[in-house]
Amino acid sequence: QVQLVESGGGLVQSGGSLRLSCAASGRTIGRSVGGWFRQAPGKEREFVAAITWSGSSTDYANSVKGRFTISRDNAKNTVYLQMNSLKPEDTGVYTCAAATLVGGTRILKSPDSYHYWGQGTQVTVSS
């Protein structure tokens, strides 16, 4: 069984920074695309960022481009999301996910493409 566990969420003032981590444990899932999604109260879950297995390709939602950076350390089975210049509209539950569908070689933005999910971590940005 594969487990994804997020950490690093919390309460921060507008303009502040947080670094989220997503650690995988359990059965090895092989080469995978790592993704971050978020869901604000009353809204649907939305794509935030994704990174290929090699780390050579990344993509971001337009709303976070230039402020968020996704990275990974495969030796530690961990994917990170560095969030800078946070805004109140970034508030939500952030969940990491992993997809093995394409062997980790292509960016995936649809939640339906991801097979493994964490429980989520709350990020609250105060104005």
Coordinates of N, CA, C and O in Angstrom, one line a residue, residues 11-111:
L11 N -1.1 28.7 9.1 CA -1.7 30.0 9.0 C -0.5 31.0 8.8 O 0.5 31.0 9.5
V12 N -0.7 31.8 7.7 CA 0.4 32.8 7.4 C -0.3 34.1 6.9 O -1.4 34.1 6.4
Q13 N 0.4 35.2 7.1 CA -0.2 36.5 6.7 C 0.0 36.6 5.2 O 0.9 36.0 4.6
S14 N -0.8 37.5 4.6 CA -0.7 37.8 3.2 C 0.7 38.3 2.9 O 1.3 39.1 3.6
G15 N 1.3 37.7 1.8 CA 2.7 38.1 1.5 C 3.7 37.1 2.1 O 4.9 37.2 1.7
G16 N 3.3 36.3 2.9 CA 4.2 35.3 3.6 C 4.5 34.1 2.7 O 4.0 34.0 1.5
S17 N 5.2 33.1 3.3 CA 5.6 31.9 2.5 C 5.4 30.7 3.4 O 5.4 30.7 4.6
L18 N 5.2 29.6 2.7 CA 5.1 28.3 3.3 C 5.7 27.3 2.3 O 5.7 27.5 1.1
R19 N 6.2 26.2 2.9 CA 6.8 25.1 2.1 C 6.1 23.8 2.5 O 6.2 23.4 3.6
L20 N 5.4 23.3 1.5 CA 4.7 22.0 1.7 C 5.5 20.9 1.3 O 6.3 21.0 0.3
S21 N 5.4 19.8 2.0 CA 6.1 18.5 1.6 C 5.2 17.4 1.5 O 4.1 17.4 2.2
C22 N 5.5 16.5 0.6 CA 4.6 15.3 0.4 C 5.6 14.1 0.3 O 6.3 13.9 -0.6
A23 N 5.5 13.3 1.4 CA 6.4 12.1 1.5 C 5.6 10.9 1.2 O 4.6 10.6 1.7
A24 N 6.2 10.1 0.3 CA 5.6 8.8 -0.1 C 6.3 7.6 0.7 O 7.5 7.6 1.0
S25 N 5.5 6.7 1.2 CA 6.0 5.6 1.9 C 5.2 4.3 1.6 O 4.1 4.4 0.9
G26 N 5.7 3.2 2.0 CA 5.0 1.9 1.7 C 5.5 1.3 0.4 O 6.7 1.4 0.1
R27 N 4.7 0.7 -0.3 CA 5.1 0.0 -1.6 C 5.6 1.0 -2.6 O 5.1 2.1 -2.8
T28 N 6.7 0.6 -3.3 CA 7.3 1.5 -4.3 C 6.3 1.6 -5.5 O 5.8 0.6 -6.0
I29 N 6.1 2.8 -5.9 CA 5.1 3.0 -7.0 C 5.8 3.3 -8.3 O 5.2 3.4 -9.4
G30 N 7.1 3.3 -8.3 CA 7.9 3.5 -9.6 C 7.9 5.0 -10.0 O 7.5 5.9 -9.3
R31 N 8.2 5.2 -11.3 CA 8.3 6.5 -11.8 C 6.9 7.1 -11.9 O 6.0 6.6 -12.5
S32 N 6.8 8.3 -11.3 CA 5.5 8.9 -11.2 C 5.6 10.4 -11.5 O 6.6 11.1 -11.2
V33 N 4.5 11.0 -11.9 CA 4.3 12.4 -11.9 C 3.8 12.9 -10.6 O 2.9 12.2 -10.0
G34 N 4.4 13.9 -10.0 CA 3.9 14.5 -8.7 C 3.0 15.7 -9.0 O 3.4 16.5 -9.8
G35 N 1.9 15.8 -8.3 CA 1.0 16.9 -8.5 C 0.5 17.5 -7.1 O 0.5 16.8 -6.1
W36 N 0.2 18.7 -7.2 CA -0.5 19.4 -6.0 C -1.8 20.0 -6.5 O -1.9 20.6 -7.6
F37 N -2.8 19.8 -5.7 CA -4.1 20.3 -6.0 C -4.6 21.0 -4.7 O -4.1 20.8 -3.6
R38 N -5.6 21.9 -4.9 CA -6.1 22.6 -3.7 C -7.6 22.7 -3.9 O -8.2 22.8 -5.0
Q39 N -8.3 22.9 -2.7 CA -9.7 23.1 -2.7 C -10.1 24.1 -1.7 O -9.8 23.9 -0.5
A40 N -10.7 25.2 -2.1 CA -11.1 26.2 -1.2 C -12.6 25.9 -0.8 O -13.3 25.2 -1.5
P41 N -13.0 26.4 0.3 CA -14.4 26.2 0.8 C -15.4 26.6 -0.3 O -15.3 27.7 -0.8
G42 N -16.3 25.7 -0.6 CA -17.4 26.0 -1.5 C -17.0 25.9 -3.0 O -17.8 26.2 -3.9
K43 N -15.7 25.5 -3.2 CA -15.2 25.5 -4.6 C -14.7 24.1 -4.9 O -14.5 23.2 -4.0
E44 N -14.6 23.8 -6.2 CA -14.1 22.5 -6.7 C -12.6 22.4 -6.5 O -11.9 23.5 -6.5
R45 N -12.1 21.2 -6.4 CA -10.6 21.0 -6.4 C -10.0 21.5 -7.7 O -10.6 21.3 -8.8
E46 N -8.9 22.2 -7.6 CA -8.2 22.7 -8.8 C -6.7 22.3 -8.8 O -6.1 22.2 -7.7
F47 N -6.2 22.2 -10.0 CA -4.8 21.9 -10.2 C -4.0 23.1 -9.8 O -4.3 24.3 -10.0
V48 N -2.8 22.8 -9.1 CA -1.9 23.9 -8.7 C -0.6 23.8 -9.4 O -0.1 24.7 -10.0
A49 N 0.0 22.6 -9.4 CA 1.3 22.4 -10.0 C 1.6 20.9 -10.2 O 1.0 20.1 -9.5
A50 N 2.5 20.6 -11.1 CA 2.9 19.2 -11.3 C 4.4 19.2 -11.8 O 4.9 20.2 -12.3
I51 N 5.0 18.0 -11.6 CA 6.4 17.9 -11.9 C 6.6 16.4 -12.4 O 6.0 15.5 -11.9
T52 N 7.4 16.3 -13.5 CA 7.7 14.9 -14.0 C 8.7 14.2 -13.1 O 9.3 14.8 -12.2
W53 N 8.8 12.9 -13.3 CA 9.7 12.1 -12.5 C 11.2 12.7 -12.4 O 11.8 12.7 -11.4
S54 N 11.7 13.1 -13.6 CA 13.0 13.6 -13.7 C 13.2 15.0 -13.1 O 14.3 15.4 -12.9
G55 N 12.0 15.7 -13.0 CA 12.1 17.0 -12.5 C 12.4 18.0 -13.7 O 12.4 19.2 -13.4
S56 N 12.5 17.5 -14.9 CA 12.9 18.4 -16.0 C 11.7 19.2 -16.5 O 11.9 20.2 -17.2
S57 N 10.5 18.8 -16.2 CA 9.3 19.5 -16.6 C 8.4 19.8 -15.5 O 8.2 19.0 -14.6
T58 N 7.9 21.1 -15.4 CA 7.0 21.5 -14.4 C 5.9 22.3 -15.1 O 6.1 22.9 -16.2
D59 N 4.8 22.4 -14.4 CA 3.7 23.3 -14.9 C 2.9 23.8 -13.7 O 2.9 23.2 -12.7
Y60 N 2.3 25.0 -13.9 CA 1.6 25.6 -12.8 C 0.2 26.2 -13.3 O 0.1 26.6 -14.5
A61 N -0.7 26.3 -12.4 CA -1.9 27.1 -12.7 C -1.5 28.5 -12.9 O -0.6 29.0 -12.2
N62 N -2.2 29.2 -13.7 CA -1.9 30.6 -14.0 C -1.9 31.5 -12.7 O -1.1 32.4 -12.6
S63 N -2.8 31.1 -11.8 CA -3.0 31.9 -10.6 C -1.8 31.8 -9.7 O -1.6 32.7 -8.8
V64 N -0.9 30.8 -9.8 CA 0.3 30.7 -8.9 C 1.6 30.9 -9.6 O 2.7 30.8 -9.0
K65 N 1.6 31.0 -10.9 CA 2.9 31.1 -11.7 C 3.7 32.3 -11.2 O 3.1 33.4 -11.0
G66 N 5.0 32.1 -11.0 CA 5.8 33.2 -10.5 C 5.9 33.3 -9.0 O 6.7 34.0 -8.5
R67 N 5.0 32.6 -8.3 CA 4.9 32.6 -6.9 C 5.2 31.3 -6.2 O 5.8 31.2 -5.2
F68 N 4.8 30.2 -6.9 CA 4.9 28.8 -6.4 C 6.0 28.1 -7.2 O 6.1 28.3 -8.4
T69 N 6.7 27.2 -6.5 CA 7.7 26.4 -7.2 C 7.6 24.9 -6.7 O 7.6 24.7 -5.5
I70 N 7.4 24.0 -7.6 CA 7.3 22.6 -7.3 C 8.7 22.0 -7.6 O 9.4 22.3 -8.5
S71 N 9.1 21.1 -6.7 CA 10.4 20.4 -6.9 C 10.2 19.0 -6.2 O 9.2 18.7 -5.6
R72 N 11.3 18.2 -6.4 CA 11.2 16.8 -5.9 C 12.6 16.3 -5.5 O 13.6 16.7 -6.2
D73 N 12.6 15.4 -4.6 CA 13.9 14.7 -4.2 C 13.5 13.2 -4.3 O 12.9 12.7 -3.3
N74 N 13.8 12.5 -5.3 CA 13.4 11.1 -5.5 C 14.1 10.2 -4.5 O 13.6 9.2 -4.1
A75 N 15.3 10.6 -4.1 CA 16.0 9.8 -3.1 C 15.3 9.8 -1.7 O 15.4 8.8 -1.0
K76 N 14.5 10.8 -1.5 CA 13.7 10.9 -0.3 C 12.2 10.7 -0.5 O 11.4 10.8 0.4
N77 N 11.9 10.3 -1.8 CA 10.5 10.0 -2.1 C 9.6 11.2 -1.7 O 8.5 11.0 -1.1
T78 N 10.0 12.4 -2.0 CA 9.3 13.6 -1.5 C 9.2 14.6 -2.6 O 10.1 14.9 -3.4
V79 N 8.0 15.2 -2.7 CA 7.7 16.3 -3.6 C 7.4 17.5 -2.7 O 6.7 17.4 -1.7
Y80 N 7.9 18.7 -3.1 CA 7.8 19.9 -2.4 C 7.0 21.0 -3.2 O 6.9 20.9 -4.4
L81 N 6.4 21.9 -2.4 CA 5.7 23.0 -3.0 C 6.1 24.3 -2.2 O 5.6 24.4 -1.1
Q82 N 7.0 25.1 -2.8 CA 7.4 26.3 -2.1 C 6.4 27.4 -2.6 O 6.2 27.6 -3.8
M83 N 5.7 28.0 -1.6 CA 4.7 29.0 -1.9 C 5.1 30.4 -1.3 O 5.3 30.5 -0.1
N84 N 5.4 31.3 -2.2 CA 5.8 32.7 -1.8 C 4.7 33.7 -2.2 O 3.8 33.4 -3.0
S85 N 4.8 34.8 -1.6 CA 3.9 35.9 -1.9 C 2.4 35.4 -1.8 O 1.6 35.7 -2.7
L86 N 2.1 34.7 -0.7 CA 0.8 34.1 -0.6 C -0.3 35.2 -0.4 O -0.1 36.3 0.1
K87 N -1.4 34.9 -1.0 CA -2.6 35.7 -1.0 C -3.8 35.1 -0.3 O -3.8 33.8 -0.2
P88 N -4.7 35.8 0.2 CA -5.9 35.2 0.8 C -6.6 34.2 -0.1 O -7.1 33.2 0.4
E89 N -6.6 34.4 -1.3 CA -7.2 33.5 -2.3 C -6.5 32.2 -2.5 O -7.0 31.3 -3.1
D90 N -5.3 32.1 -1.9 CA -4.6 30.8 -1.9 C -5.1 29.9 -0.8 O -4.6 28.7 -0.7
T91 N -5.9 30.4 0.1 CA -6.4 29.6 1.2 C -7.2 28.3 0.7 O -7.9 28.4 -0.2
G92 N -6.9 27.2 1.4 CA -7.6 26.0 1.0 C -6.9 24.8 1.5 O -5.8 24.9 2.2
V93 N -7.4 23.6 1.2 CA -6.7 22.3 1.6 C -5.9 21.9 0.4 O -6.4 21.7 -0.7
Y94 N -4.6 21.8 0.7 CA -3.7 21.4 -0.4 C -3.4 19.9 -0.3 O -3.0 19.4 0.8
T95 N -3.6 19.2 -1.4 CA -3.4 17.8 -1.4 C -2.4 17.4 -2.5 O -2.4 17.9 -3.6
C96 N -1.5 16.5 -2.1 CA -0.5 16.0 -3.1 C -1.0 14.7 -3.7 O -1.9 14.0 -3.1
A97 N -0.6 14.4 -4.9 CA -1.0 13.2 -5.6 C 0.1 12.7 -6.5 O 1.1 13.4 -6.8
A98 N 0.1 11.4 -6.8 CA 1.1 10.8 -7.7 C 0.4 10.0 -8.8 O -0.7 9.3 -8.5
A99 N 0.9 10.1 -10.0 CA 0.3 9.4 -11.1 C 1.4 8.5 -11.8 O 2.5 9.1 -12.2
T100 N 1.1 7.3 -12.1 CA 2.1 6.4 -12.8 C 1.7 6.1 -14.2 O 2.3 5.4 -14.9
L101 N 0.6 6.8 -14.7 CA 0.0 6.5 -16.0 C 0.9 6.6 -17.1 O 0.9 5.8 -18.0
V102 N 1.8 7.6 -17.1 CA 2.7 7.8 -18.2 C 4.2 7.6 -17.9 O 5.1 8.2 -18.5
G103 N 4.4 6.8 -16.8 CA 5.7 6.5 -16.4 C 6.5 7.8 -15.9 O 7.7 7.8 -15.9
G104 N 5.7 8.8 -15.5 CA 6.3 9.9 -14.9 C 6.9 10.9 -15.9 O 7.7 11.8 -15.6
T105 N 6.6 10.7 -17.2 CA 7.3 11.5 -18.3 C 6.6 12.7 -18.8 O 7.1 13.5 -19.5
R106 N 5.3 12.8 -18.4 CA 4.5 13.9 -19.0 C 3.7 14.6 -17.9 O 3.2 13.9 -17.0
I107 N 3.5 15.9 -18.0 CA 2.8 16.7 -17.0 C 1.3 16.3 -17.1 O 0.7 16.2 -18.2
L108 N 0.7 16.0 -16.0 CA -0.8 15.7 -15.9 C -1.5 16.7 -15.1 O -1.0 17.0 -13.9
K109 N -2.6 17.3 -15.5 CA -3.3 18.3 -14.8 C -4.6 17.8 -14.3 O -5.2 18.5 -13.4
S110 N -5.2 16.8 -14.8 CA -6.5 16.3 -14.4 C -6.4 15.4 -13.2 O -5.6 14.5 -13.2
P111 N -7.2 15.7 -12.2 CA -7.2 14.8 -11.0 C -7.5 13.4 -11.4 O -7.0 12.5 -10.7

